[in-house]
PDB file of C-alpha atoms in Angstrom:
ATOM      1  CA  UNK N   1     -24.443 -32.837 -71.272  1.00 51.00           C
ATOM      2  CA  UNK N   2     -26.958 -31.280 -69.310  1.00 63.00           C
ATOM      3  CA  UNK N   3     -26.930 -34.619 -67.182  1.00 51.00           C
ATOM      4  CA  UNK N   4     -22.810 -34.014 -66.683  1.00 58.00           C
ATOM      5  CA  UNK N   5     -23.657 -30.663 -65.157  1.00 59.00           C
ATOM      6  CA  UNK N   6     -26.494 -31.602 -63.283  1.00 53.00           C
ATOM      7  CA  UNK N   7     -24.110 -34.039 -61.602  1.00 51.00           C
ATOM      8  CA  UNK N   8     -21.273 -31.797 -61.187  1.00 51.00           C
ATOM      9  CA  UNK N   9     -23.476 -28.810 -59.466  1.00 56.00           C
ATOM     10  CA  UNK N  10     -24.852 -31.654 -57.095  1.00 49.00           C
ATOM     11  CA  UNK N  11     -21.464 -33.184 -56.287  1.00 45.00           C
ATOM     12  CA  UNK N  12     -20.259 -29.368 -55.530  1.00 54.00           C
ATOM     13  CA  UNK N  13     -22.935 -28.820 -53.280  1.00 46.00           C
ATOM     14  CA  UNK N  14     -22.295 -31.916 -51.415  1.00 42.00           C
ATOM     15  CA  UNK N  15     -18.609 -30.971 -50.935  1.00 42.00           C
ATOM     16  CA  UNK N  16     -19.284 -27.642 -49.869  1.00 43.00           C
ATOM     17  CA  UNK N  17     -21.758 -28.836 -47.316  1.00 48.00           C
ATOM     18  CA  UNK N  18     -19.358 -31.477 -46.069  1.00 43.00           C
ATOM     19  CA  UNK N  19     -16.411 -29.160 -45.570  1.00 41.00           C
ATOM     20  CA  UNK N  20     -18.482 -26.428 -43.683  1.00 43.00           C
ATOM     21  CA  UNK N  21     -19.649 -29.315 -41.026  1.00 39.00           C
ATOM     22  CA  UNK N  22     -16.160 -30.360 -40.555  1.00 38.00           C
ATOM     23  CA  UNK N  23     -15.343 -29.386 -36.602  1.00 40.00           C
ATOM     24  CA  UNK N  24     -13.392 -26.138 -36.474  1.00 42.00           C
ATOM     25  CA  UNK N  25     -10.003 -26.303 -34.441  1.00 48.00           C
ATOM     26  CA  UNK N  26      -8.324 -23.490 -32.980  1.00 52.00           C
ATOM     27  CA  UNK N  27      -4.813 -23.015 -33.413  1.00 72.00           C
ATOM     28  CA  UNK N  28      -2.113 -23.002 -31.273  1.00 72.00           C
ATOM     29  CA  UNK N  29      -1.727 -19.262 -31.707  1.00 85.00           C
ATOM     30  CA  UNK N  30      -5.009 -18.968 -30.398  1.00 94.00           C
ATOM     31  CA  UNK N  31      -3.735 -19.650 -26.765  1.00 97.00           C
ATOM     32  CA  UNK N  32      -1.019 -17.727 -24.690  1.00 97.00           C
ATOM     33  CA  UNK N  33       0.654 -18.128 -21.239  1.00 98.00           C
ATOM     34  CA  UNK N  34       0.627 -15.556 -18.881  1.00 98.00           C
ATOM     35  CA  UNK N  35       2.540 -14.818 -15.565  1.00 98.00           C
ATOM     36  CA  UNK N  36       0.087 -14.693 -12.400  1.00 97.00           C
ATOM     37  CA  UNK N  37       1.477 -12.180  -9.662  1.00 97.00           C
ATOM     38  CA  UNK N  38       5.312 -12.114  -9.107  1.00 97.00           C
ATOM     39  CA  UNK N  39       7.069 -15.398  -8.573  1.00 98.00           C
ATOM     40  CA  UNK N  40       7.421 -16.401  -4.693  1.00 97.00           C
ATOM     41  CA  UNK N  41      11.080 -17.036  -3.256  1.00 97.00           C
ATOM     42  CA  UNK N  42      11.271 -19.970  -1.232  1.00 94.00           C
ATOM     43  CA  UNK N  43      14.780 -21.157  -0.026  1.00 91.00           C
ATOM     44  CA  UNK N  44      16.761 -21.159  -3.333  1.00 93.00           C
ATOM     45  CA  UNK N  45      13.630 -22.040  -5.485  1.00 97.00           C
ATOM     46  CA  UNK N  46      11.074 -19.382  -6.842  1.00 98.00           C
ATOM     47  CA  UNK N  47       7.370 -20.785  -7.247  1.00 98.00           C
ATOM     48  CA  UNK N  48       6.109 -19.316 -10.237  1.00 98.00           C
ATOM     49  CA  UNK N  49       2.263 -19.335 -11.080  1.00 98.00           C
ATOM     50  CA  UNK N  50       1.012 -19.246 -15.112  1.00 98.00           C
ATOM     51  CA  UNK N  51      -2.064 -18.883 -16.549  1.00 97.00           C
ATOM     52  CA  UNK N  52      -3.114 -20.532 -19.880  1.00 97.00           C
ATOM     53  CA  UNK N  53      -5.215 -18.300 -21.522  1.00 97.00           C
ATOM     54  CA  UNK N  54      -7.554 -18.712 -25.022  1.00 96.00           C
ATOM     55  CA  UNK N  55      -6.557 -15.664 -26.481  1.00 95.00           C
ATOM     56  CA  UNK N  56      -9.825 -15.004 -28.862  1.00 96.00           C
ATOM     57  CA  UNK N  57     -11.862 -14.400 -25.928  1.00 96.00           C
ATOM     58  CA  UNK N  58      -9.588 -13.965 -22.852  1.00 95.00           C
ATOM     59  CA  UNK N  59     -10.808 -17.329 -21.020  1.00 96.00           C
ATOM     60  CA  UNK N  60      -8.598 -19.383 -18.898  1.00 97.00           C
ATOM     61  CA  UNK N  61      -8.142 -22.815 -20.103  1.00 96.00           C
ATOM     62  CA  UNK N  62      -8.622 -25.545 -17.318  1.00 93.00           C
ATOM     63  CA  UNK N  63      -7.361 -29.214 -17.556  1.00 91.00           C
ATOM     64  CA  UNK N  64      -4.725 -28.700 -19.856  1.00 95.00           C
ATOM     65  CA  UNK N  65      -1.687 -31.217 -19.891  1.00 95.00           C
ATOM     66  CA  UNK N  66       1.841 -29.144 -19.516  1.00 96.00           C
ATOM     67  CA  UNK N  67       3.875 -32.010 -20.358  1.00 96.00           C
ATOM     68  CA  UNK N  68       7.167 -29.941 -21.076  1.00 97.00           C
ATOM     69  CA  UNK N  69       8.870 -27.191 -19.000  1.00 98.00           C
ATOM     70  CA  UNK N  70      12.603 -25.752 -19.202  1.00 98.00           C
ATOM     71  CA  UNK N  71      13.813 -22.136 -17.944  1.00 99.00           C
ATOM     72  CA  UNK N  72      17.063 -20.645 -19.334  1.00 99.00           C
ATOM     73  CA  UNK N  73      18.562 -17.359 -19.062  1.00 98.00           C
ATOM     74  CA  UNK N  74      18.007 -16.614 -22.591  1.00 98.00           C
ATOM     75  CA  UNK N  75      16.604 -12.831 -21.813  1.00 98.00           C
ATOM     76  CA  UNK N  76      19.905 -12.037 -20.259  1.00 98.00           C
ATOM     77  CA  UNK N  77      21.987 -13.356 -22.786  1.00 98.00           C
ATOM     78  CA  UNK N  78      22.867 -16.691 -21.489  1.00 98.00           C
ATOM     79  CA  UNK N  79      20.541 -19.276 -23.197  1.00 97.00           C
ATOM     80  CA  UNK N  80      22.802 -22.413 -21.845  1.00 97.00           C
ATOM     81  CA  UNK N  81      22.100 -21.199 -18.303  1.00 98.00           C
ATOM     82  CA  UNK N  82      19.323 -23.691 -17.497  1.00 98.00           C
ATOM     83  CA  UNK N  83      17.257 -24.245 -14.485  1.00 98.00           C
ATOM     84  CA  UNK N  84      15.233 -27.316 -13.404  1.00 97.00           C
ATOM     85  CA  UNK N  85      11.530 -26.821 -13.651  1.00 98.00           C
ATOM     86  CA  UNK N  86       8.963 -29.016 -11.989  1.00 96.00           C
ATOM     87  CA  UNK N  87       5.079 -28.912 -11.313  1.00 95.00           C
ATOM     88  CA  UNK N  88       4.329 -28.063  -7.851  1.00 94.00           C
ATOM     89  CA  UNK N  89       0.318 -27.469  -7.570  1.00 84.00           C
ATOM     90  CA  UNK N  90      -2.720 -28.735  -9.781  1.00 77.00           C
ATOM     91  CA  UNK N  91      -4.196 -26.507 -12.217  1.00 80.00           C
ATOM     92  CA  UNK N  92      -7.000 -24.320 -10.782  1.00 88.00           C
ATOM     93  CA  UNK N  93      -8.911 -22.194 -12.942  1.00 89.00           C
ATOM     94  CA  UNK N  94      -6.178 -22.109 -15.735  1.00 92.00           C
ATOM     95  CA  UNK N  95      -3.360 -21.456 -13.367  1.00 97.00           C
ATOM     96  CA  UNK N  96      -0.552 -23.682 -12.875  1.00 98.00           C
ATOM     97  CA  UNK N  97       2.311 -23.792 -10.449  1.00 97.00           C
ATOM     98  CA  UNK N  98       5.650 -24.609 -11.090  1.00 98.00           C
ATOM     99  CA  UNK N  99       9.049 -24.629  -8.977  1.00 98.00           C
ATOM    100  CA  UNK N 100      11.970 -23.213 -10.765  1.00 98.00           C
ATOM    101  CA  UNK N 101      15.642 -23.639  -9.314  1.00 98.00           C
ATOM    102  CA  UNK N 102      17.601 -20.854 -10.787  1.00 97.00           C
ATOM    103  CA  UNK N 103      21.347 -20.947 -10.610  1.00 93.00           C
ATOM    104  CA  UNK N 104      21.520 -17.253 -10.096  1.00 96.00           C
ATOM    105  CA  UNK N 105      19.553 -14.040  -9.723  1.00 97.00           C
ATOM    106  CA  UNK N 106      18.045 -12.768 -13.015  1.00 98.00           C
ATOM    107  CA  UNK N 107      15.513 -12.554 -15.775  1.00 98.00           C
ATOM    108  CA  UNK N 108      14.563 -15.977 -17.012  1.00 99.00           C
ATOM    109  CA  UNK N 109      12.738 -17.596 -19.734  1.00 99.00           C
ATOM    110  CA  UNK N 110      10.143 -20.685 -18.952  1.00 99.00           C
ATOM    111  CA  UNK N 111       9.185 -22.582 -21.911  1.00 98.00           C
ATOM    112  CA  UNK N 112       6.275 -24.381 -21.764  1.00 98.00           C
ATOM    113  CA  UNK N 113       4.311 -27.058 -23.817  1.00 98.00           C
ATOM    114  CA  UNK N 114       0.886 -28.121 -23.312  1.00 97.00           C
ATOM    115  CA  UNK N 115      -1.948 -30.394 -24.775  1.00 96.00           C
ATOM    116  CA  UNK N 116      -5.144 -28.534 -24.606  1.00 96.00           C
ATOM    117  CA  UNK N 117      -8.986 -30.841 -24.837  1.00 93.00           C
ATOM    118  CA  UNK N 118      -9.981 -30.594 -28.635  1.00 91.00           C
ATOM    119  CA  UNK N 119      -6.740 -28.994 -29.928  1.00 93.00           C
ATOM    120  CA  UNK N 120      -4.873 -31.442 -32.377  1.00 94.00           C
ATOM    121  CA  UNK N 121      -1.604 -29.537 -32.003  1.00 95.00           C
ATOM    122  CA  UNK N 122       0.748 -28.750 -28.964  1.00 97.00           C
ATOM    123  CA  UNK N 123       0.358 -25.213 -27.588  1.00 97.00           C
ATOM    124  CA  UNK N 124       3.787 -23.655 -26.707  1.00 97.00           C
ATOM    125  CA  UNK N 125       4.566 -20.750 -25.063  1.00 97.00           C
ATOM    126  CA  UNK N 126       7.341 -18.675 -23.053  1.00 98.00           C
ATOM    127  CA  UNK N 127       7.162 -16.432 -20.011  1.00 98.00           C
ATOM    128  CA  UNK N 128       9.893 -14.304 -18.659  1.00 98.00           C
ATOM    129  CA  UNK N 129      10.241 -13.987 -14.849  1.00 98.00           C
ATOM    130  CA  UNK N 130      12.732 -12.404 -12.469  1.00 98.00           C
ATOM    131  CA  UNK N 131      13.660 -14.878 -10.273  1.00 98.00           C
ATOM    132  CA  UNK N 132      16.293 -14.872  -7.374  1.00 96.00           C
ATOM    133  CA  UNK N 133      18.309 -17.672  -5.617  1.00 88.00           C
TER     134      UNK N 133
END
């Protein structure tokens, strides 16, 4: 019986040590997208700059891969009114630039999905911006 208890105690210690040495991953909720300045209208298009921030330390996240974008007028009660969004500038200091072609002036929701280095899950977020045509 003593040998069994000793073995169980040793096994418990090994398991606790192994679990404590696993890498800690941030959660996708630890990130947020922020609108940088006001959108800049340019002939029926708006240039929108967005910063990806690691929320716990408020540091910008450079080198994320933003692979999914969309825009809609959900904030104005028209979620089926959509607009094309495309990347227009390389990321600099965690700021990413997009061109949105709104069909009408109003408040638009811009939805983004990104992969962050070292983060196993996709980071998703939405910002709202007042766009003009």
